[in-house]
CSV table of C-alpha atoms and ligand atoms in Angstrom, one decimal:
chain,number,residue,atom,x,y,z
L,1,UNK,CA,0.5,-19.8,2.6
L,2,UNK,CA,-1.1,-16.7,3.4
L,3,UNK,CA,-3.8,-15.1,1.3
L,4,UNK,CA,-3.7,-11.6,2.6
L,5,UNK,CA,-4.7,-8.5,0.1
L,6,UNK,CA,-3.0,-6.3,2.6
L,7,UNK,CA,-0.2,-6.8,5.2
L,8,UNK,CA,-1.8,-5.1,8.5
L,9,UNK,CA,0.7,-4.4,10.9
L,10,UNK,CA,-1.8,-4.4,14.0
L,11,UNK,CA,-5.5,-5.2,13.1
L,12,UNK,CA,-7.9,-2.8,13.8
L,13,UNK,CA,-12.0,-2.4,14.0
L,14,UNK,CA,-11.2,-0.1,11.0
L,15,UNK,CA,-9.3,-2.8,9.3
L,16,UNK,CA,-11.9,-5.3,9.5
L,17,UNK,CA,-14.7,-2.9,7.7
L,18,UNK,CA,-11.5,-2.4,5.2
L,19,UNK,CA,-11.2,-5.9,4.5
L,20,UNK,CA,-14.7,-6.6,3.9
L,21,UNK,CA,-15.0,-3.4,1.3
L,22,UNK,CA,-12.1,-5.4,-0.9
L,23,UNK,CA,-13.6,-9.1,-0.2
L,24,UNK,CA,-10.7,-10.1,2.1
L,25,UNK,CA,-12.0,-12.7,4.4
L,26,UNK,CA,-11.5,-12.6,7.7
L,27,UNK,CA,-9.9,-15.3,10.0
L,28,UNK,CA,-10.7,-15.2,14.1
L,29,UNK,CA,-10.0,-17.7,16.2
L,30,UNK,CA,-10.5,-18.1,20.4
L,31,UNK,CA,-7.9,-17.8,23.0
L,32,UNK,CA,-7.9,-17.9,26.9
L,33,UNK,CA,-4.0,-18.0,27.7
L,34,UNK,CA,-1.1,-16.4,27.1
L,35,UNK,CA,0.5,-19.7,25.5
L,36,UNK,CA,-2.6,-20.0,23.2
L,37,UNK,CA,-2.9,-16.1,22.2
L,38,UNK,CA,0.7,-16.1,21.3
L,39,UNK,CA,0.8,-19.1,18.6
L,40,UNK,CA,-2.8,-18.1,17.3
L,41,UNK,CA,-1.4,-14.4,16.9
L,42,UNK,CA,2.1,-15.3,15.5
L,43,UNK,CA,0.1,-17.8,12.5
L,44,UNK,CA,-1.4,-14.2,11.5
L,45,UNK,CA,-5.2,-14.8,12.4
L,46,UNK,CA,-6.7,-11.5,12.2
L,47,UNK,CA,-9.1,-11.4,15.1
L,48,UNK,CA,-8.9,-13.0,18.6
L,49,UNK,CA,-11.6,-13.7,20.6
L,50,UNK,CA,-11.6,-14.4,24.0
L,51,UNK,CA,-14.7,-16.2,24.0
L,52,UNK,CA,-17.0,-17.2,27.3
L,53,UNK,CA,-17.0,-20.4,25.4
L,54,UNK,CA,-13.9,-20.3,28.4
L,55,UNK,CA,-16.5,-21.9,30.5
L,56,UNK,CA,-17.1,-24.8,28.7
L,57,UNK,CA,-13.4,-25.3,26.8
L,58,UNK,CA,-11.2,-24.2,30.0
L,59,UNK,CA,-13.8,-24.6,32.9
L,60,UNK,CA,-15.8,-27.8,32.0
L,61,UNK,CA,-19.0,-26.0,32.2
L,62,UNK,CA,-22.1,-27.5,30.5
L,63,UNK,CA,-22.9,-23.7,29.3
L,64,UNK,CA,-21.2,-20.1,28.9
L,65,UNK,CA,-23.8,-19.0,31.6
L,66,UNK,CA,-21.3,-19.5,35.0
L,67,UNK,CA,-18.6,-17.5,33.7
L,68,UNK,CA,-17.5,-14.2,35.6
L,69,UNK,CA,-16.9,-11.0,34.4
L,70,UNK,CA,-13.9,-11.3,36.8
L,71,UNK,CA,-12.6,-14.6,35.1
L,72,UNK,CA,-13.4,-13.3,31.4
L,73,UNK,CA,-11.3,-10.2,32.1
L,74,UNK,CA,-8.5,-12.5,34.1
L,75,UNK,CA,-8.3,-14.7,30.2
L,76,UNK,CA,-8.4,-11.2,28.4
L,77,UNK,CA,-5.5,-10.2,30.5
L,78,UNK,CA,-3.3,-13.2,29.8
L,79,UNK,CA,-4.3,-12.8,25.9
L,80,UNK,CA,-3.2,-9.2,25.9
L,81,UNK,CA,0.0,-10.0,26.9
L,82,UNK,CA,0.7,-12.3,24.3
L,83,UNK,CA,-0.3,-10.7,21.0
L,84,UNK,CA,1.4,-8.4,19.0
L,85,UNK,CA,-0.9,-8.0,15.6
L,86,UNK,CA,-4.2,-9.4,16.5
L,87,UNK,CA,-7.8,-7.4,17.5
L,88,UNK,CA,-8.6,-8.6,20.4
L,89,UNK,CA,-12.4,-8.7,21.3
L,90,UNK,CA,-13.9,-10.2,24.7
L,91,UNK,CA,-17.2,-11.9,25.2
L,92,UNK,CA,-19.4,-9.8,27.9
L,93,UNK,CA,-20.2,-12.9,30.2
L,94,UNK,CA,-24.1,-13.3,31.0
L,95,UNK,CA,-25.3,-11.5,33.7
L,96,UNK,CA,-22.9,-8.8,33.4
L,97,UNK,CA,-25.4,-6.5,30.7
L,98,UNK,CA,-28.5,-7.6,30.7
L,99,UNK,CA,-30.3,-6.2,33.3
L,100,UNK,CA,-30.0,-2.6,32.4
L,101,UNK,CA,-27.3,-0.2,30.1
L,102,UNK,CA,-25.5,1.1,32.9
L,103,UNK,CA,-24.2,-1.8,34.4
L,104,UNK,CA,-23.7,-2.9,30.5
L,105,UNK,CA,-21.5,0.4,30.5
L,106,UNK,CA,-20.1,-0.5,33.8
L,107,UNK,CA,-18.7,-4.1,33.0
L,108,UNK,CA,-17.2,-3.1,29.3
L,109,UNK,CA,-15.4,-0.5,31.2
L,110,UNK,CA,-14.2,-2.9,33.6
L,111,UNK,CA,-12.9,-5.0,30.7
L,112,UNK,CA,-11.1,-2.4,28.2
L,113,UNK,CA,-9.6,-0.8,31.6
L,114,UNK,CA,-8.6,-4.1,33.6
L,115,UNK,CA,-7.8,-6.3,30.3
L,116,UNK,CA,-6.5,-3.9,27.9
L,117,UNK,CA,-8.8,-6.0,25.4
L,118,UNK,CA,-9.6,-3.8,22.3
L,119,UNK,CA,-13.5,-4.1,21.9
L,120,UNK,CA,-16.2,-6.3,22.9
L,121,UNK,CA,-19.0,-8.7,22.0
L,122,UNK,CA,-22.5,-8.9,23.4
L,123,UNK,CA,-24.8,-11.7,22.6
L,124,UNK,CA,-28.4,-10.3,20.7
L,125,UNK,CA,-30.5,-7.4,19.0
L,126,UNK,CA,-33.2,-5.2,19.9
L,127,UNK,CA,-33.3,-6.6,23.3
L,128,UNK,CA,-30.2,-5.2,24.2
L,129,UNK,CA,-30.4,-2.1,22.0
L,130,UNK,CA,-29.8,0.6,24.8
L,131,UNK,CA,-27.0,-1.3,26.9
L,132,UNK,CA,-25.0,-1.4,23.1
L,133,UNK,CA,-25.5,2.4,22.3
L,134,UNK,CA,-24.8,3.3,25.8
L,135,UNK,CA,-21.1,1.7,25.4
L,136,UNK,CA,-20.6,2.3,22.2
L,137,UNK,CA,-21.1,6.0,23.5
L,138,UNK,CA,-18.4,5.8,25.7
L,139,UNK,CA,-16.2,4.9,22.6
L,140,UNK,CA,-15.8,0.9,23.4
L,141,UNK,CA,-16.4,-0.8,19.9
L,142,UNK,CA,-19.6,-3.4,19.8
L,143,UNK,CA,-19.3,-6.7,18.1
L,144,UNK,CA,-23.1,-8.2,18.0
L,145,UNK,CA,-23.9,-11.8,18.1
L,146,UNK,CA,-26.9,-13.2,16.5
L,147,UNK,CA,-28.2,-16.3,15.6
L,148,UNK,CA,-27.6,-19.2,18.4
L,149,UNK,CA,-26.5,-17.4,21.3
L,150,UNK,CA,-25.4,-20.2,23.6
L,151,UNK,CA,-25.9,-17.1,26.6
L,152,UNK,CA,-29.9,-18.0,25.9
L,153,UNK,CA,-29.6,-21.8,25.3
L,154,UNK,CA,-32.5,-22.5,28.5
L,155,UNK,CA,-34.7,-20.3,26.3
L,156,UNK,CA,-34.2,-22.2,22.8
L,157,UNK,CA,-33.6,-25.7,24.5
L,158,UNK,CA,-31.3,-26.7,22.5
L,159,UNK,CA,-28.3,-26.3,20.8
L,160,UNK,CA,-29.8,-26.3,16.7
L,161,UNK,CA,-29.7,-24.5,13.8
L,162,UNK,CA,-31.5,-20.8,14.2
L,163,UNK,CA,-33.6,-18.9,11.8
L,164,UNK,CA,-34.5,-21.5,9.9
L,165,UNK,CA,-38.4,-20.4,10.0
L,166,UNK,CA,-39.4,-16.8,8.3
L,167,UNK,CA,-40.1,-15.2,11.0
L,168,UNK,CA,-37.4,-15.6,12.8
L,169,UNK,CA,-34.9,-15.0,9.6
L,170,UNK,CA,-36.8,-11.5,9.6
L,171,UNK,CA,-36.1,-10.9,13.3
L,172,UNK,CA,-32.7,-11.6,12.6
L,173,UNK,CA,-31.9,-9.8,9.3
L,174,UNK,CA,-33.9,-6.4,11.4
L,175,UNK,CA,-31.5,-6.9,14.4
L,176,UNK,CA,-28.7,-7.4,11.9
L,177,UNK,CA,-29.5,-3.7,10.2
L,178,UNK,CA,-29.9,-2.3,13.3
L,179,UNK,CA,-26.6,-3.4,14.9
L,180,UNK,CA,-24.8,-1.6,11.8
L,181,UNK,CA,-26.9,1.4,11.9
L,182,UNK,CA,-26.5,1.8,15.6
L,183,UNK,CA,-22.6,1.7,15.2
L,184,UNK,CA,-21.0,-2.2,15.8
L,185,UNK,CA,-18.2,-2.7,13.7
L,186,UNK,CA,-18.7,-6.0,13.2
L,187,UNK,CA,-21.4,-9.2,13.9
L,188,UNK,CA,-20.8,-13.1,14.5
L,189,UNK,CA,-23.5,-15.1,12.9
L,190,UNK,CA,-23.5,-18.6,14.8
L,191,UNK,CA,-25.3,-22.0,13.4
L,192,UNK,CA,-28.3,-20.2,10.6
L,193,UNK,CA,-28.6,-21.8,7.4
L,194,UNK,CA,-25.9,-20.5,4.8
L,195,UNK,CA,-28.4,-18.5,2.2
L,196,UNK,CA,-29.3,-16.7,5.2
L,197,UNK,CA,-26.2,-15.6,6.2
L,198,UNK,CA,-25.1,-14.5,2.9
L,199,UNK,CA,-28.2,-12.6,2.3
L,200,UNK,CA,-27.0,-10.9,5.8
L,201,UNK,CA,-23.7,-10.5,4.6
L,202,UNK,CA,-24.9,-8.7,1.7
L,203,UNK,CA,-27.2,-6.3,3.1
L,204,UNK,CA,-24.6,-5.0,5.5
L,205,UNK,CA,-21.7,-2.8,5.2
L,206,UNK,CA,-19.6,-4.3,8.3
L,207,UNK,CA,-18.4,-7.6,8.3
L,208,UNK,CA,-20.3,-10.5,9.1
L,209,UNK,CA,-18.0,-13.1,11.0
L,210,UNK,CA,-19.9,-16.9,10.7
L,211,UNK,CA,-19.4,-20.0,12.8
L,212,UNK,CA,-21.9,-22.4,11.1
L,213,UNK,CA,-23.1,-19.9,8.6
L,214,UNK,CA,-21.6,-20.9,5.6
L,215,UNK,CA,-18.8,-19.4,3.2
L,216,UNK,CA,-20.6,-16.6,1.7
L,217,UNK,CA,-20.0,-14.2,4.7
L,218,UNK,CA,-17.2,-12.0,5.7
L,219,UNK,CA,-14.9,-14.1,7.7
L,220,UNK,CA,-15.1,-17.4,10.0
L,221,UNK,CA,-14.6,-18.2,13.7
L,222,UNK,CA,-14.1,-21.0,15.7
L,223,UNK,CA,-13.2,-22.7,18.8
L,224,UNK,CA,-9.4,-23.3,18.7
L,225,UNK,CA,-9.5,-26.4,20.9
L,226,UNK,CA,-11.9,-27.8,18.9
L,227,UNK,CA,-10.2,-26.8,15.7
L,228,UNK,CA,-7.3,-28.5,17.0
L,229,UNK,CA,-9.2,-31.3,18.1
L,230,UNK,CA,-8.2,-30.8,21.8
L,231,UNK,CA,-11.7,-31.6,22.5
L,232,UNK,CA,-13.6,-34.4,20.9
L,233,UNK,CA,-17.1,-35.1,22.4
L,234,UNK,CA,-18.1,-32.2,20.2
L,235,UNK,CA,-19.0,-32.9,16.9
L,236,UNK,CA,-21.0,-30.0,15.0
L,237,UNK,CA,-21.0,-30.3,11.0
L,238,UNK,CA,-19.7,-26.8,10.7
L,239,UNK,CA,-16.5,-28.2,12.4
L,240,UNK,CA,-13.2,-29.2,10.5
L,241,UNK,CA,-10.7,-30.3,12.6
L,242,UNK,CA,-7.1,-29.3,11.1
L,243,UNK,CA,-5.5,-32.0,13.7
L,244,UNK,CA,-6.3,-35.0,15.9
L,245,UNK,CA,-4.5,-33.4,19.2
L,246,UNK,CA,-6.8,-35.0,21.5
L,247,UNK,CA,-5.2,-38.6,20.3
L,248,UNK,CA,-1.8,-37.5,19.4
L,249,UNK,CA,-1.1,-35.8,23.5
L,250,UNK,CA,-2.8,-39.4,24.9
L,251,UNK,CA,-0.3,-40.7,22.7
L,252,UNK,CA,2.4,-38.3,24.7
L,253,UNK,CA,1.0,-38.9,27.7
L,254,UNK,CA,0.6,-42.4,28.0
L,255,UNK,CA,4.6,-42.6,26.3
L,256,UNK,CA,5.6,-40.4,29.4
L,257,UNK,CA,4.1,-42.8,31.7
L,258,UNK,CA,6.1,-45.2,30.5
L,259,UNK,CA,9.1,-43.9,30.1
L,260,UNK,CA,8.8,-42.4,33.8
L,261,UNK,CA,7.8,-46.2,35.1
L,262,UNK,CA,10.4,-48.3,33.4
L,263,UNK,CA,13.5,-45.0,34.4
L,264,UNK,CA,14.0,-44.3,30.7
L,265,UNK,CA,13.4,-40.5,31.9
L,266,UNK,CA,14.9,-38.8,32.3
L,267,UNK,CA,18.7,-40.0,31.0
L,268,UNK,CA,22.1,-39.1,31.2
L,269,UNK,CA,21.5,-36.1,28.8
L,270,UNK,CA,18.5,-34.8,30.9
L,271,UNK,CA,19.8,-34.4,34.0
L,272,UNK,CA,22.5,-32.3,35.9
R,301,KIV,O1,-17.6,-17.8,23.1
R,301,KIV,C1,-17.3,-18.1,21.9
R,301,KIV,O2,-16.3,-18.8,21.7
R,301,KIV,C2,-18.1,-17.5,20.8
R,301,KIV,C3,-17.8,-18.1,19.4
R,301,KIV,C4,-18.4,-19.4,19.3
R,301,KIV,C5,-18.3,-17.2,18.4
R,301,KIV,O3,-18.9,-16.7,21.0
């Protein structure tokens, strides 16, 4: 059953700002593939992100830091073509903005053009200040990422909760005000305790999307495949898994084999 306040017809940057000003939450979800994009955008989930968490979910990469802009805008394409209502937003891969705002400009270019995506997310705050402005000048929408960013995991060493300590909650809650004042439509808050967040999603006019940050923001995101539980060696607290897929396709799988080894398929119906 849906909870919608408003039926959008196509969700825009616009409509998420809209949604936060009369306390709709928001509902995002990943997507890599066609296949994916087109169930996740038919069940009405408001944002799709296609996530450089491709490298580890569809790659089998220990981190998001091998992914290409080339292969992020190859999974952006495939999404495109599948949705009909959702915002689509695309991960800038690392190594593709960092090292200075034009080549920031240059690959968010290469994504709205080559992809058709409709805005995109870049992982941190002050840091990465100019390379932000210097797309969102160009009239490409900004989604900012704070909190874990899995794009630095060799820096914090691991994979725990952020902001815990003052001084880093400040850092955060500064980077936060400066993403809105600079003109993102939107943030993701990933794994910081849940007062924090909410104290974030206060202070801010746009909406603050969490993934381990609690109910009190403006909307959630996660990983489809582990939301399906497709994957299963990841186990974070922050994640519910709405179905065991991981057990119920060995279950399909291993049933195939069998019915392939002992000629039960195909039978007379399944063949010409
Ligand atoms: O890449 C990704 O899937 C993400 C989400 C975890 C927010 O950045």
């Amino acid at each position: 059953m849906s909870t919608a306040k408003k039926d959008y017809k196509r969700v825009t940057v616009k409509s998420l700002v809209e949604m936060k000003s009369y306390g709709e939450k928001i509902s995002m979800l990943t997507a890599y593939d066609y296949t994916m994009a087109k169930i996740v955008d038919g069940a009405g989930v408001d944002v799709i992100l296609v996530g450089d968490s491709a490298s580890n979910v569809m790659a089998g990469h220990e981190t998001t830091l091998p992914i290409t802009l080339d292969q992020m805008i190859y999974h952006a394409s495939s999404v495109i073509r599948a949705i009909e209502r959702a915002l689509i937003v695309v991960d800038i891969p690392f190594g593709s903005y960092q090292s200075d705002p034009k080549e920031a400009l240059r690959s968010a270019i290469r994504i709205m053009k080559e992809s058709g995506a409709h805005a995109v997310k870049m992982e941190g705050g002050k840091e990465i200040k100019e390379s932000i402005k210097r797309i969102l000048n160009a009239g490409i929408p900004v989604m900012g990422h704070l909190g874990l960013t899995p794009q630095s995991i060799y820096k914090f060493g691991t994979y725990t909760v952020r902001a815990k300590e003052e001084q880093e909650a400040e850092k955060l809650i500064d980077d936060a005000l400066m993403l809105q004042r600079i003109g993102c439509f939107a943030v993701v808050l990933e794994k910081v305790p849940a007062q924090l967040a909410k104290k974030v999603a206060e202070k801010l006019t746009i909406p603050i999307i969490g993934i381990g940050a609690g109910n009190g923001v403006d909307g959630q995101v996660l990983v489809t495949h582990d939301m399906l539980g497709m994957t299963h060696e990841f186990n974070p607290r922050f994640l519910r898994r709405y179905l065991d897929l991981y057990s119920e396709m060995t279950d399909a799988f291993k049933q195939y084999v069998t019915d392939v080894k002992a000629v039960d398929f195909p039978n007379e119906n399944e063949q010409y």
